[in-house]
GROMACS .gro file of N, CA, C and O in nm:
model
  388
    1MET      N    1   5.016  13.164   9.932
    1MET     CA    2   5.001  13.178  10.076
    1MET      C    3   4.969  13.249  10.083
    1MET      O    4   4.987  13.376  10.018
    2SER      N    5   4.796  13.319  10.198
    2SER     CA    6   4.745  13.446  10.222
    2SER      C    7   4.853  13.536  10.292
    2SER      O    8   4.934  13.449  10.401
    3TYR      N    9   4.817  13.696  10.275
    3TYR     CA   10   4.913  13.750  10.395
    3TYR      C   11   4.886  13.690  10.502
    3TYR      O   12   4.971  13.720  10.632
    4TRP      N   13   4.720  13.698  10.558
    4TRP     CA   14   4.697  13.649  10.678
    4TRP      C   15   4.751  13.498  10.720
    4TRP      O   16   4.814  13.473  10.850
    5LYS      N   17   4.759  13.415  10.630
    5LYS     CA   18   4.818  13.276  10.688
    5LYS      C   19   4.957  13.311  10.693
    5LYS      O   20   5.024  13.277  10.822
    6GLU      N   21   5.055  13.338  10.645
    6GLU     CA   22   5.174  13.390  10.662
    6GLU      C   23   5.217  13.467  10.786
    6GLU      O   24   5.326  13.423  10.866
    7VAL      N   25   5.126  13.554  10.858
    7VAL     CA   26   5.127  13.637  10.950
    7VAL      C   27   5.128  13.503  11.085
    7VAL      O   28   5.192  13.556  11.184
    8THR      N   29   4.999  13.452  11.100
    8THR     CA   30   4.983  13.367  11.188
    8THR      C   31   5.001  13.286  11.232
    8THR      O   32   4.978  13.221  11.297
    9ASP      N   33   5.119  13.218  11.086
    9ASP     CA   34   5.153  13.071  11.097
    9ASP      C   35   5.271  13.073  11.193
    9ASP      O   36   5.293  12.997  11.281
   10ASP      N   37   5.336  13.216  11.239
   10ASP     CA   38   5.408  13.236  11.337
   10ASP      C   39   5.362  13.248  11.498
   10ASP      O   40   5.429  13.307  11.563
   11ALA      N   41   5.218  13.233  11.483
   11ALA     CA   42   5.189  13.260  11.625
   11ALA      C   43   5.236  13.369  11.725
   11ALA      O   44   5.256  13.396  11.824
   12PRO      N   45   5.182  13.485  11.607
   12PRO     CA   46   5.208  13.633  11.685
   12PRO      C   47   5.130  13.648  11.833
   12PRO      O   48   5.008  13.596  11.880
   13VAL      N   49   5.197  13.700  11.937
   13VAL     CA   50   5.152  13.769  12.019
   13VAL      C   51   5.003  13.853  12.013
   13VAL      O   52   4.892  13.829  12.044
   14SER      N   53   5.021  13.925  11.920
   14SER     CA   54   4.905  14.014  11.840
   14SER      C   55   4.938  14.000  11.728
   14SER      O   56   5.055  14.043  11.655
   15TYR      N   57   4.814  14.059  11.640
   15TYR     CA   58   4.843  14.111  11.531
   15TYR      C   59   4.712  14.181  11.462
   15TYR      O   60   4.598  14.180  11.518
   16TRP      N   61   4.737  14.350  11.445
   16TRP     CA   62   4.653  14.402  11.444
   16TRP      C   63   4.639  14.479  11.279
   16TRP      O   64   4.702  14.495  11.190
   17LYS      N   65   4.495  14.451  11.246
   17LYS     CA   66   4.491  14.540  11.081
   17LYS      C   67   4.423  14.666  11.124
   17LYS      O   68   4.337  14.690  11.132
   18LEU      N   69   4.484  14.763  11.076
   18LEU     CA   70   4.453  14.864  11.023
   18LEU      C   71   4.323  14.915  10.938
   18LEU      O   72   4.358  14.875  10.796
   19GLY      N   73   4.248  14.954  10.944
   19GLY     CA   74   4.091  14.946  10.870
   19GLY      C   75   4.103  15.096  10.858
   19GLY      O   76   4.165  15.181  10.818
   20THR      N   77   3.967  15.116  10.813
   20THR     CA   78   3.934  15.234  10.821
   20THR      C   79   3.854  15.324  10.893
   20THR      O   80   3.821  15.434  10.906
   21SER      N   81   3.876  15.261  11.050
   21SER     CA   82   3.785  15.316  11.112
   21SER      C   83   3.905  15.307  11.271
   21SER      O   84   3.862  15.347  11.372
   22GLY      N   85   3.969  15.216  11.258
   22GLY     CA   86   4.056  15.167  11.373
   22GLY      C   87   4.148  15.001  11.326
   22GLY      O   88   4.190  15.029  11.208
   23ALA      N   89   4.223  14.993  11.450
   23ALA     CA   90   4.280  14.890  11.424
   23ALA      C   91   4.162  14.744  11.519
   23ALA      O   92   4.209  14.759  11.622
   24ASP      N   93   4.199  14.671  11.426
   24ASP     CA   94   4.097  14.554  11.444
   24ASP      C   95   4.230  14.449  11.494
   24ASP      O   96   4.310  14.389  11.463
   25ASN      N   97   4.181  14.386  11.634
   25ASN     CA   98   4.259  14.296  11.689
   25ASN      C   99   4.199  14.147  11.631
   25ASN      O  100   4.141  14.080  11.662
   26LEU      N  101   4.329  14.101  11.514
   26LEU     CA  102   4.289  13.989  11.479
   26LEU      C  103   4.351  13.853  11.516
   26LEU      O  104   4.270  13.741  11.460
   27ALA      N  105   4.423  13.848  11.610
   27ALA     CA  106   4.532  13.752  11.656
   27ALA      C  107   4.550  13.773  11.812
   27ALA      O  108   4.619  13.922  11.822
   28GLY      N  109   4.555  13.691  11.903
   28GLY     CA  110   4.619  13.756  12.003
   28GLY      C  111   4.491  13.798  12.113
   28GLY      O  112   4.384  13.831  12.074
   29ASP      N  113   4.551  13.883  12.252
   29ASP     CA  114   4.503  13.955  12.340
   29ASP      C  115   4.504  14.055  12.374
   29ASP      O  116   4.496  14.094  12.482
   30LEU      N  117   4.587  14.141  12.276
   30LEU     CA  118   4.595  14.241  12.319
   30LEU      C  119   4.560  14.367  12.241
   30LEU      O  120   4.616  14.426  12.122
   31PRO      N  121   4.416  14.398  12.230
   31PRO     CA  122   4.337  14.512  12.179
   31PRO      C  123   4.431  14.637  12.176
   31PRO      O  124   4.487  14.669  12.277
   32LEU      N  125   4.420  14.707  12.080
   32LEU     CA  126   4.441  14.859  12.087
   32LEU      C  127   4.368  14.956  12.123
   32LEU      O  128   4.279  14.959  12.067
   33THR      N  129   4.417  15.059  12.162
   33THR     CA  130   4.320  15.189  12.149
   33THR      C  131   4.415  15.283  12.079
   33THR      O  132   4.515  15.321  12.059
   34THR      N  133   4.338  15.359  12.010
   34THR     CA  134   4.377  15.464  11.930
   34THR      C  135   4.369  15.613  12.017
   34THR      O  136   4.300  15.609  12.099
   35ASN      N  137   4.479  15.681  12.017
   35ASN     CA  138   4.489  15.809  12.092
   35ASN      C  139   4.502  15.922  11.968
   35ASN      O  140   4.629  15.910  11.885
   36GLY      N  141   4.424  16.038  12.000
   36GLY     CA  142   4.442  16.125  11.899
   36GLY      C  143   4.337  16.134  11.779
   36GLY      O  144   4.307  16.045  11.766
   37SER      N  145   4.350  16.215  11.696
   37SER     CA  146   4.282  16.227  11.554
   37SER      C  147   4.354  16.100  11.464
   37SER      O  148   4.457  16.217  11.369
   38ILE      N  149   4.382  16.030  11.458
   38ILE     CA  150   4.446  15.893  11.361
   38ILE      C  151   4.380  15.916  11.240
   38ILE      O  152   4.218  15.892  11.230
   39GLN      N  153   4.431  15.957  11.108
   39GLN     CA  154   4.329  15.931  10.981
   39GLN      C  155   4.330  15.826  10.921
   39GLN      O  156   4.473  15.775  10.916
   40PHE      N  157   4.256  15.753  10.890
   40PHE     CA  158   4.241  15.572  10.859
   40PHE      C  159   4.232  15.562  10.726
   40PHE      O  160   4.143  15.721  10.689
   41GLY      N  161   4.240  15.456  10.649
   41GLY     CA  162   4.163  15.442  10.484
   41GLY      C  163   4.269  15.512  10.416
   41GLY      O  164   4.256  15.502  10.280
   42HIS      N  165   4.386  15.548  10.467
   42HIS     CA  166   4.472  15.603  10.333
   42HIS      C  167   4.544  15.436  10.284
   42HIS      O  168   4.511  15.347  10.315
   43GLY      N  169   4.608  15.502  10.144
   43GLY     CA  170   4.641  15.342  10.053
   43GLY      C  171   4.728  15.225  10.121
   43GLY      O  172   4.782  15.259  10.214
   44ALA      N  173   4.688  15.113  10.083
   44ALA     CA  174   4.772  15.039  10.179
   44ALA      C  175   4.858  14.957  10.013
   44ALA      O  176   4.873  15.032   9.968
   45LEU      N  177   4.941  14.858  10.046
   45LEU     CA  178   5.020  14.811  10.045
   45LEU      C  179   4.961  14.718   9.884
   45LEU      O  180   4.898  14.601   9.937
   46TYR      N  181   4.993  14.767   9.766
   46TYR     CA  182   4.930  14.639   9.654
   46TYR      C  183   4.952  14.521   9.652
   46TYR      O  184   5.137  14.518   9.667
   47PRO      N  185   4.944  14.434   9.631
   47PRO     CA  186   4.795  14.389   9.625
   47PRO      C  187   4.704  14.344   9.746
   47PRO      O  188   4.611  14.337   9.748
   48VAL      N  189   4.776  14.416   9.871
   48VAL     CA  190   4.713  14.297  10.026
   48VAL      C  191   4.632  14.457  10.047
   48VAL      O  192   4.702  14.581  10.053
   49ASP      N  193   4.503  14.425  10.070
   49ASP     CA  194   4.426  14.536  10.064
   49ASP      C  195   4.409  14.560  10.256
   49ASP      O  196   4.308  14.468  10.330
   50GLU      N  197   4.539  14.518  10.322
   50GLU     CA  198   4.509  14.573  10.490
   50GLU      C  199   4.492  14.655  10.520
   50GLU      O  200   4.470  14.691  10.647
   51GLY      N  201   4.492  14.804  10.456
   51GLY     CA  202   4.460  14.934  10.503
   51GLY      C  203   4.559  15.016  10.579
   51GLY      O  204   4.678  14.938  10.563
   52SER      N  205   4.559  15.130  10.590
   52SER     CA  206   4.697  15.184  10.670
   52SER      C  207   4.601  15.299  10.775
   52SER      O  208   4.507  15.349  10.764
   53CYS      N  209   4.708  15.387  10.808
   53CYS     CA  210   4.675  15.527  10.844
   53CYS      C  211   4.781  15.634  10.863
   53CYS      O  212   4.910  15.584  10.816
   54TYR      N  213   4.759  15.746  10.896
   54TYR     CA  214   4.839  15.872  10.871
   54TYR      C  215   4.822  15.973  11.005
   54TYR      O  216   4.705  15.985  11.075
   55LEU      N  217   4.966  15.918  11.075
   55LEU     CA  218   4.995  16.033  11.195
   55LEU      C  219   5.088  16.154  11.163
   55LEU      O  220   5.210  16.131  11.093
   56THR      N  221   5.031  16.245  11.220
   56THR     CA  222   5.124  16.366  11.193
   56THR      C  223   5.186  16.405  11.295
   56THR      O  224   5.225  16.497  11.291
   57GLY      N  225   5.173  16.401  11.434
   57GLY     CA  226   5.274  16.398  11.512
   57GLY      C  227   5.251  16.331  11.671
   57GLY      O  228   5.220  16.190  11.633
   58GLY      N  229   5.333  16.357  11.741
   58GLY     CA  230   5.302  16.286  11.871
   58GLY      C  231   5.190  16.268  11.929
   58GLY      O  232   5.215  16.152  12.046
   59SER      N  233   5.103  16.356  11.947
   59SER     CA  234   4.983  16.305  11.965
   59SER      C  235   4.905  16.214  11.934
   59SER      O  236   4.784  16.209  11.981
   60GLN      N  237   4.945  16.146  11.833
   60GLN     CA  238   4.840  16.048  11.754
   60GLN      C  239   4.941  15.932  11.755
   60GLN      O  240   5.022  15.904  11.736
   61TYR      N  241   4.876  15.834  11.858
   61TYR     CA  242   4.942  15.687  11.850
   61TYR      C  243   4.843  15.599  11.908
   61TYR      O  244   4.730  15.582  11.918
   62PHE      N  245   4.902  15.438  11.913
   62PHE     CA  246   4.823  15.352  11.985
   62PHE      C  247   4.841  15.320  12.050
   62PHE      O  248   4.989  15.334  12.107
   63SER      N  249   4.775  15.271  12.151
   63SER     CA  250   4.852  15.197  12.330
   63SER      C  251   4.772  15.054  12.296
   63SER      O  252   4.627  15.020  12.237
   64HIS      N  253   4.848  14.963  12.428
   64HIS     CA  254   4.740  14.905  12.479
   64HIS      C  255   4.788  14.879  12.597
   64HIS      O  256   4.859  14.952  12.666
   65VAL      N  257   4.661  14.775  12.707
   65VAL     CA  258   4.681  14.745  12.836
   65VAL      C  259   4.838  14.740  12.848
   65VAL      O  260   4.906  14.646  12.787
   66ASP      N  261   4.899  14.749  12.996
   66ASP     CA  262   4.993  14.698  13.015
   66ASP      C  263   4.980  14.523  13.081
   66ASP      O  264   4.922  14.517  13.180
   67ASP      N  265   5.006  14.429  13.009
   67ASP     CA  266   4.960  14.282  12.989
   67ASP      C  267   5.098  14.164  12.984
   67ASP      O  268   5.180  14.216  12.941
   68ALA      N  269   5.083  14.101  13.075
   68ALA     CA  270   5.190  14.001  13.072
   68ALA      C  271   5.258  13.950  12.948
   68ALA      O  272   5.369  13.938  12.880
   69LEU      N  273   5.144  13.945  12.869
   69LEU     CA  274   5.165  13.923  12.694
   69LEU      C  275   5.231  13.974  12.622
   69LEU      O  276   5.308  13.954  12.490
   70ALA      N  277   5.274  14.107  12.688
   70ALA     CA  278   5.370  14.203  12.616
   70ALA      C  279   5.498  14.241  12.662
   70ALA      O  280   5.573  14.321  12.613
   71ASP      N  281   5.500  14.149  12.745
   71ASP     CA  282   5.666  14.115  12.822
   71ASP      C  283   5.706  14.013  12.742
   71ASP      O  284   5.735  13.925  12.730
   72LEU      N  285   5.807  14.091  12.626
   72LEU     CA  286   5.837  14.013  12.481
   72LEU      C  287   5.980  13.999  12.521
   72LEU      O  288   6.080  13.915  12.454
   73GLY      N  289   6.038  14.001  12.621
   73GLY     CA  290   6.165  13.971  12.653
   73GLY      C  291   6.282  14.060  12.553
   73GLY      O  292   6.240  14.175  12.505
   74ASP      N  293   6.388  13.994  12.561
   74ASP     CA  294   6.525  14.073  12.447
   74ASP      C  295   6.493  14.084  12.347
   74ASP      O  296   6.558  14.132  12.261
   75ALA      N  297   6.454  13.940  12.261
   75ALA     CA  298   6.427  13.967  12.147
   75ALA      C  299   6.253  13.916  12.125
   75ALA      O  300   6.199  13.840  12.146
   76PHE      N  301   6.251  13.985  12.019
   76PHE     CA  302   6.133  14.004  11.944
   76PHE      C  303   6.087  14.032  11.783
   76PHE      O  304   6.175  14.127  11.789
   77THR      N  305   5.984  14.060  11.744
   77THR     CA  306   6.001  14.120  11.623
   77THR      C  307   5.857  14.194  11.567
   77THR      O  308   5.789  14.131  11.621
   78LEU      N  309   5.890  14.278  11.551
   78LEU     CA  310   5.803  14.393  11.492
   78LEU      C  311   5.802  14.410  11.330
   78LEU      O  312   5.893  14.418  11.300
   79GLU      N  313   5.672  14.428  11.278
   79GLU     CA  314   5.677  14.431  11.161
   79GLU      C  315   5.595  14.525  11.102
   79GLU      O  316   5.452  14.518  11.179
   80ALA      N  317   5.604  14.667  11.043
   80ALA     CA  318   5.544  14.759  11.001
   80ALA      C  319   5.631  14.844  10.903
   80ALA      O  320   5.725  14.803  10.879
   81TRP      N  321   5.524  14.842  10.849
   81TRP     CA  322   5.529  14.894  10.700
   81TRP      C  323   5.535  15.099  10.759
   81TRP      O  324   5.470  15.174  10.768
   82ILE      N  325   5.666  15.166  10.726
   82ILE     CA  326   5.670  15.287  10.800
   82ILE      C  327   5.734  15.414  10.681
   82ILE      O  328   5.831  15.373  10.596
   83PHE      N  329   5.666  15.516  10.641
   83PHE     CA  330   5.731  15.656  10.571
   83PHE      C  331   5.731  15.755  10.674
   83PHE      O  332   5.638  15.832  10.682
   84PRO      N  333   5.831  15.771  10.696
   84PRO     CA  334   5.851  15.900  10.785
   84PRO      C  335   5.881  16.040  10.716
   84PRO      O  336   5.905  15.992  10.598
   85PHE      N  337   5.832  16.138  10.736
   85PHE     CA  338   5.862  16.263  10.683
   85PHE      C  339   5.922  16.348  10.795
   85PHE      O  340   5.877  16.358  10.889
   86GLY      N  341   5.938  16.480  10.718
   86GLY     CA  342   5.972  16.552  10.788
   86GLY      C  343   6.122  16.601  10.829
   86GLY      O  344   6.143  16.553  10.770
   87SER      N  345   6.155  16.692  10.940
   87SER     CA  346   6.299  16.706  10.943
   87SER      C  347   6.369  16.563  11.035
   87SER      O  348   6.350  16.514  11.072
   88THR      N  349   6.483  16.587  10.976
   88THR     CA  350   6.601  16.459  11.020
   88THR      C  351   6.594  16.460  11.158
   88THR      O  352   6.680  16.374  11.181
   89SER      N  353   6.589  16.577  11.196
   89SER     CA  354   6.618  16.574  11.371
   89SER      C  355   6.495  16.560  11.456
   89SER      O  356   6.555  16.546  11.565
   90THR      N  357   6.424  16.536  11.408
   90THR     CA  358   6.316  16.517  11.443
   90THR      C  359   6.326  16.352  11.546
   90THR      O  360   6.353  16.278  11.409
   91TYR      N  361   6.296  16.355  11.651
   91TYR     CA  362   6.262  16.179  11.727
   91TYR      C  363   6.120  16.123  11.668
   91TYR      O  364   6.047  16.171  11.740
   92ARG      N  365   6.172  15.983  11.633
   92ARG     CA  366   6.020  15.902  11.611
   92ARG      C  367   6.074  15.799  11.653
   92ARG      O  368   6.174  15.715  11.672
   93THR      N  369   5.927  15.744  11.748
   93THR     CA  370   5.927  15.621  11.822
   93THR      C  371   5.783  15.547  11.715
   93THR      O  372   5.706  15.564  11.690
   94ILE      N  373   5.890  15.409  11.668
   94ILE     CA  374   5.788  15.328  11.603
   94ILE      C  375   5.746  15.234  11.744
   94ILE      O  376   5.627  15.200  11.779
   95ILE      N  377   5.814  15.150  11.838
   95ILE     CA  378   5.783  15.089  11.947
   95ILE      C  379   5.842  15.135  12.035
   95ILE      O  380   5.922  15.164  12.027
   96SER      N  381   5.756  15.154  12.179
   96SER     CA  382   5.827  15.139  12.342
   96SER      C  383   5.728  15.080  12.421
   96SER      O  384   5.647  15.034  12.417
   97LYS      N  385   5.808  15.052  12.523
   97LYS     CA  386   5.743  14.967  12.672
   97LYS      C  387   5.811  14.997  12.743
   97LYS      O  388   5.908  15.023  12.769
   0.00000   0.00000   0.00000
């Protein structure tokens, strides 16, 4: 089964693919906006060619409009591959609403 099929079989609110120039909204109705100078095109997870990005600080992030679709309640799933670096005393946010 393909990665795309695995992800979309769960009927996600949205699914974004990080490419060489941005985040393409492949499922759902919550397009992402890039904020700051995000570097795209870094290595992806082998053998899946899904792309990735490099964020170096708090001024680089993705956002979307405040929409009822994003009101996920108390239980939701976020899937992301994260490689944090820098000081362990640095506060890092993966998702916020």
